[in-house]
Amino acid sequence: MTTPQRFHAELAWLGGDTATGDVLIDTADGVITGVTSRVPAPADAHRLPGLTVPGLVNAHSHVFHRALRGLSQSGVADFWAWRDLMYRVAGRLDPDTLYTLAHATYAEMALSGITTVGEFHYLHHDRDGTPYADPNAMGDAVVRAANDAGIRITLLDTCYLQADVFGTPLDGVQRRFDDGSWEGWARRFERLSNTCMSRIGSAIHSVRAVPRAAIAPIAEHARRRGMPLHVHLSEQPAENTACHEVHGMTPTALLAAEGALGPATTAVHATHLTDPDITALARSHTTICMCPTTERDLADGIGPAVRLTRQGSPLCVGSDGHVMIDLFEEARAIELDERLVSGIRGHLSAAELLTAATASGAASLGWGVGRIAPGLLADLTTVRLDTPRMAGARAGDPLAQTVFAATGADVSSVIVGGRIVVDDSDHVGVPQVGAALDAAVTAVNT
């Protein structure tokens, strides 16, 4: 079919606290060229019944973790036991099986309204740590998988050099992560390049996995290239304790001392922070990526998201370990978790939470998406308003009901660069996503 160049949204979120009715969105070459409110649908426009929002942005994904869903809910007492299970899955993958699993998982993301993903990628080499003939075969596999599933990707190629903050050498499956040095990582990294549907970013796995001497060079490497830099930060109290023991400071203070914080940096999780940590992150305008469904699944804790954003840090969200893939749940959980710990409602508005799931995530990954406005990429997600969860939205506040009640199952249309990827809740390129996922996950786990 010919890709429509005009879309007419029954309701659309154009910013602010309310939705706007009858919005005509003109596109050309994948870019929004015009947005006109309160006009009837032209005959040549593809109609989008429901509420249309900017395409959702999943800022933190470990795509191969999708194979773990449901396997770690019994007999896995804490994060460290879960990590051992994750390593077993990591040890079974090769470029072909990774592509198959990633393709199905990214199709699941598309069905839930996600148009862009940040893939925090550290599974670089063969099972014994030997580089493939193409040293980026694994990274290329996930990029192809995302694009073949119809969504954009930022490959956050990750430096991972040691087993812990004490400098213990990598062993076993962890050898797959190891480039030997930050310079070795950089040499492999330099072979990666951007396309119209993919971007390259860099990542420091964590202060436990990268020695202090490598943090500043990696940060400078990203800065010189104008690339985003992501890092896992203070996900577990044990990480903070070990960092204090070796460096005499928190992980946040260590990153600050090495010049790794700032507007181009995204700190993932940021769960166990001191007051000075919060100040350092906020004053540097470091973005914070919260992944509430994974954080609660792993018993990580609830991070100080509201304090961080009120002091200057943008918020974005990720599905991380893919316990579920639903960015509406990730976004509203930030507010709802804060209500649990504070006993107070109304910290972050529906518009602020949706911004976290769209524009802030896009900025953290280096994409010109996240708003419905001329000059930006034409990535759109439409939520039905006639499902049991969304019934009554037209008579109330459709924006708030979407953020606080919708799920990925309510998504009816997904458009990426003006091209329809999901139509009437079906993926146009992957006709049976559930069957594809079932086959891919079974192949990895048997």
JSON list of C-alpha atoms in Angstrom, two decimals, residues 263-346:
[
{"chain": "A", "resi": 263, "resn": "PRO", "atom": "CA", "xyz": [22.82, 17.31, 29.60]},
{"chain": "A", "resi": 264, "resn": "ALA", "atom": "CA", "xyz": [24.05, 14.63, 27.16]},
{"chain": "A", "resi": 265, "resn": "THR", "atom": "CA", "xyz": [24.25, 12.00, 29.94]},
{"chain": "A", "resi": 266, "resn": "THR", "atom": "CA", "xyz": [21.41, 9.76, 31.06]},
{"chain": "A", "resi": 267, "resn": "ALA", "atom": "CA", "xyz": [21.66, 8.00, 34.42]},
{"chain": "A", "resi": 268, "resn": "VAL", "atom": "CA", "xyz": [19.57, 4.82, 34.47]},
{"chain": "A", "resi": 269, "resn": "HIS", "atom": "CA", "xyz": [17.75, 3.87, 37.68]},
{"chain": "A", "resi": 270, "resn": "ALA", "atom": "CA", "xyz": [19.43, 6.39, 40.07]},
{"chain": "A", "resi": 271, "resn": "THR", "atom": "CA", "xyz": [17.61, 4.61, 42.88]},
{"chain": "A", "resi": 272, "resn": "HIS", "atom": "CA", "xyz": [19.83, 4.89, 45.95]},
{"chain": "A", "resi": 273, "resn": "LEU", "atom": "CA", "xyz": [21.03, 8.50, 46.02]},
{"chain": "A", "resi": 274, "resn": "THR", "atom": "CA", "xyz": [22.25, 10.81, 48.75]},
{"chain": "A", "resi": 275, "resn": "ASP", "atom": "CA", "xyz": [21.15, 14.44, 48.93]},
{"chain": "A", "resi": 276, "resn": "PRO", "atom": "CA", "xyz": [24.45, 15.60, 47.38]},
{"chain": "A", "resi": 277, "resn": "ASP", "atom": "CA", "xyz": [23.95, 13.03, 44.61]},
{"chain": "A", "resi": 278, "resn": "ILE", "atom": "CA", "xyz": [20.55, 14.49, 43.78]},
{"chain": "A", "resi": 279, "resn": "THR", "atom": "CA", "xyz": [22.00, 17.99, 43.72]},
{"chain": "A", "resi": 280, "resn": "ALA", "atom": "CA", "xyz": [24.90, 16.98, 41.45]},
{"chain": "A", "resi": 281, "resn": "LEU", "atom": "CA", "xyz": [22.63, 15.19, 38.97]},
{"chain": "A", "resi": 282, "resn": "ALA", "atom": "CA", "xyz": [20.02, 17.95, 38.90]},
{"chain": "A", "resi": 283, "resn": "ARG", "atom": "CA", "xyz": [22.43, 20.87, 38.66]},
{"chain": "A", "resi": 284, "resn": "SER", "atom": "CA", "xyz": [24.25, 19.19, 35.78]},
{"chain": "A", "resi": 285, "resn": "HIS", "atom": "CA", "xyz": [20.87, 18.58, 34.05]},
{"chain": "A", "resi": 286, "resn": "THR", "atom": "CA", "xyz": [21.69, 14.91, 33.72]},
{"chain": "A", "resi": 287, "resn": "THR", "atom": "CA", "xyz": [18.65, 13.03, 32.45]},
{"chain": "A", "resi": 288, "resn": "ILE", "atom": "CA", "xyz": [17.26, 10.28, 34.68]},
{"chain": "A", "resi": 289, "resn": "CYS", "atom": "CA", "xyz": [15.78, 7.14, 33.14]},
{"chain": "A", "resi": 290, "resn": "MET", "atom": "CA", "xyz": [13.40, 5.37, 35.47]},
{"chain": "A", "resi": 291, "resn": "CYS", "atom": "CA", "xyz": [12.38, 1.75, 34.76]},
{"chain": "A", "resi": 292, "resn": "PRO", "atom": "CA", "xyz": [9.77, 1.13, 37.47]},
{"chain": "A", "resi": 293, "resn": "THR", "atom": "CA", "xyz": [8.48, -2.27, 36.34]},
{"chain": "A", "resi": 294, "resn": "THR", "atom": "CA", "xyz": [12.00, -3.71, 36.36]},
{"chain": "A", "resi": 295, "resn": "GLU", "atom": "CA", "xyz": [13.01, -1.88, 39.52]},
{"chain": "A", "resi": 296, "resn": "ARG", "atom": "CA", "xyz": [10.07, -3.29, 41.43]},
{"chain": "A", "resi": 297, "resn": "ASP", "atom": "CA", "xyz": [10.51, -6.76, 39.91]},
{"chain": "A", "resi": 298, "resn": "LEU", "atom": "CA", "xyz": [14.13, -6.85, 41.12]},
{"chain": "A", "resi": 299, "resn": "ALA", "atom": "CA", "xyz": [13.25, -5.27, 44.49]},
{"chain": "A", "resi": 300, "resn": "ASP", "atom": "CA", "xyz": [15.63, -2.42, 43.68]},
{"chain": "A", "resi": 301, "resn": "GLY", "atom": "CA", "xyz": [13.61, 0.25, 45.45]},
{"chain": "A", "resi": 302, "resn": "ILE", "atom": "CA", "xyz": [11.91, 3.52, 44.48]},
{"chain": "A", "resi": 303, "resn": "GLY", "atom": "CA", "xyz": [14.16, 6.32, 43.26]},
{"chain": "A", "resi": 304, "resn": "PRO", "atom": "CA", "xyz": [13.72, 10.04, 44.08]},
{"chain": "A", "resi": 305, "resn": "ALA", "atom": "CA", "xyz": [12.30, 10.93, 40.66]},
{"chain": "A", "resi": 306, "resn": "VAL", "atom": "CA", "xyz": [10.22, 13.88, 41.81]},
{"chain": "A", "resi": 307, "resn": "ARG", "atom": "CA", "xyz": [13.07, 15.52, 43.72]},
{"chain": "A", "resi": 308, "resn": "LEU", "atom": "CA", "xyz": [15.38, 15.03, 40.74]},
{"chain": "A", "resi": 309, "resn": "THR", "atom": "CA", "xyz": [13.04, 16.54, 38.16]},
{"chain": "A", "resi": 310, "resn": "ARG", "atom": "CA", "xyz": [11.97, 19.41, 40.39]},
{"chain": "A", "resi": 311, "resn": "GLN", "atom": "CA", "xyz": [15.63, 20.37, 40.82]},
{"chain": "A", "resi": 312, "resn": "GLY", "atom": "CA", "xyz": [16.51, 20.21, 37.12]},
{"chain": "A", "resi": 313, "resn": "SER", "atom": "CA", "xyz": [16.88, 16.66, 35.78]},
{"chain": "A", "resi": 314, "resn": "PRO", "atom": "CA", "xyz": [14.61, 15.64, 32.87]},
{"chain": "A", "resi": 315, "resn": "LEU", "atom": "CA", "xyz": [12.90, 12.27, 33.31]},
{"chain": "A", "resi": 316, "resn": "CYS", "atom": "CA", "xyz": [12.51, 9.51, 30.75]},
{"chain": "A", "resi": 317, "resn": "VAL", "atom": "CA", "xyz": [11.43, 5.88, 31.01]},
{"chain": "A", "resi": 318, "resn": "GLY", "atom": "CA", "xyz": [12.51, 2.44, 29.85]},
{"chain": "A", "resi": 319, "resn": "SER", "atom": "CA", "xyz": [11.22, -1.11, 29.96]},
{"chain": "A", "resi": 320, "resn": "ASP", "atom": "CA", "xyz": [14.74, -2.40, 30.81]},
{"chain": "A", "resi": 321, "resn": "GLY", "atom": "CA", "xyz": [14.38, -6.14, 31.52]},
{"chain": "A", "resi": 322, "resn": "HIS", "atom": "CA", "xyz": [10.97, -6.41, 29.80]},
{"chain": "A", "resi": 323, "resn": "VAL", "atom": "CA", "xyz": [9.05, -7.89, 32.69]},
{"chain": "A", "resi": 324, "resn": "MET", "atom": "CA", "xyz": [6.35, -6.15, 30.70]},
{"chain": "A", "resi": 325, "resn": "ILE", "atom": "CA", "xyz": [6.56, -3.80, 27.74]},
{"chain": "A", "resi": 326, "resn": "ASP", "atom": "CA", "xyz": [4.19, -0.94, 28.48]},
{"chain": "A", "resi": 327, "resn": "LEU", "atom": "CA", "xyz": [5.44, 2.64, 28.67]},
{"chain": "A", "resi": 328, "resn": "PHE", "atom": "CA", "xyz": [2.13, 3.91, 30.01]},
{"chain": "A", "resi": 329, "resn": "GLU", "atom": "CA", "xyz": [2.74, 1.70, 33.06]},
{"chain": "A", "resi": 330, "resn": "GLU", "atom": "CA", "xyz": [6.36, 2.88, 33.34]},
{"chain": "A", "resi": 331, "resn": "ALA", "atom": "CA", "xyz": [5.34, 6.54, 33.19]},
{"chain": "A", "resi": 332, "resn": "ARG", "atom": "CA", "xyz": [2.45, 6.45, 35.65]},
{"chain": "A", "resi": 333, "resn": "ALA", "atom": "CA", "xyz": [4.42, 4.27, 38.06]},
{"chain": "A", "resi": 334, "resn": "ILE", "atom": "CA", "xyz": [6.78, 7.20, 38.67]},
{"chain": "A", "resi": 335, "resn": "GLU", "atom": "CA", "xyz": [3.88, 9.21, 40.10]},
{"chain": "A", "resi": 336, "resn": "LEU", "atom": "CA", "xyz": [2.09, 6.30, 41.78]},
{"chain": "A", "resi": 337, "resn": "ASP", "atom": "CA", "xyz": [5.24, 4.99, 43.49]},
{"chain": "A", "resi": 338, "resn": "GLU", "atom": "CA", "xyz": [5.93, 8.49, 44.79]},
{"chain": "A", "resi": 339, "resn": "ARG", "atom": "CA", "xyz": [2.42, 8.59, 46.24]},
{"chain": "A", "resi": 340, "resn": "LEU", "atom": "CA", "xyz": [3.15, 5.38, 48.14]},
{"chain": "A", "resi": 341, "resn": "VAL", "atom": "CA", "xyz": [6.32, 6.68, 49.76]},
{"chain": "A", "resi": 342, "resn": "SER", "atom": "CA", "xyz": [5.09, 10.24, 50.38]},
{"chain": "A", "resi": 343, "resn": "GLY", "atom": "CA", "xyz": [1.42, 9.77, 51.22]},
{"chain": "A", "resi": 344, "resn": "ILE", "atom": "CA", "xyz": [0.65, 12.69, 48.88]},
{"chain": "A", "resi": 345, "resn": "ARG", "atom": "CA", "xyz": [-1.00, 12.71, 45.45]},
{"chain": "A", "resi": 346, "resn": "GLY", "atom": "CA", "xyz": [-0.40, 14.87, 42.42]}
]
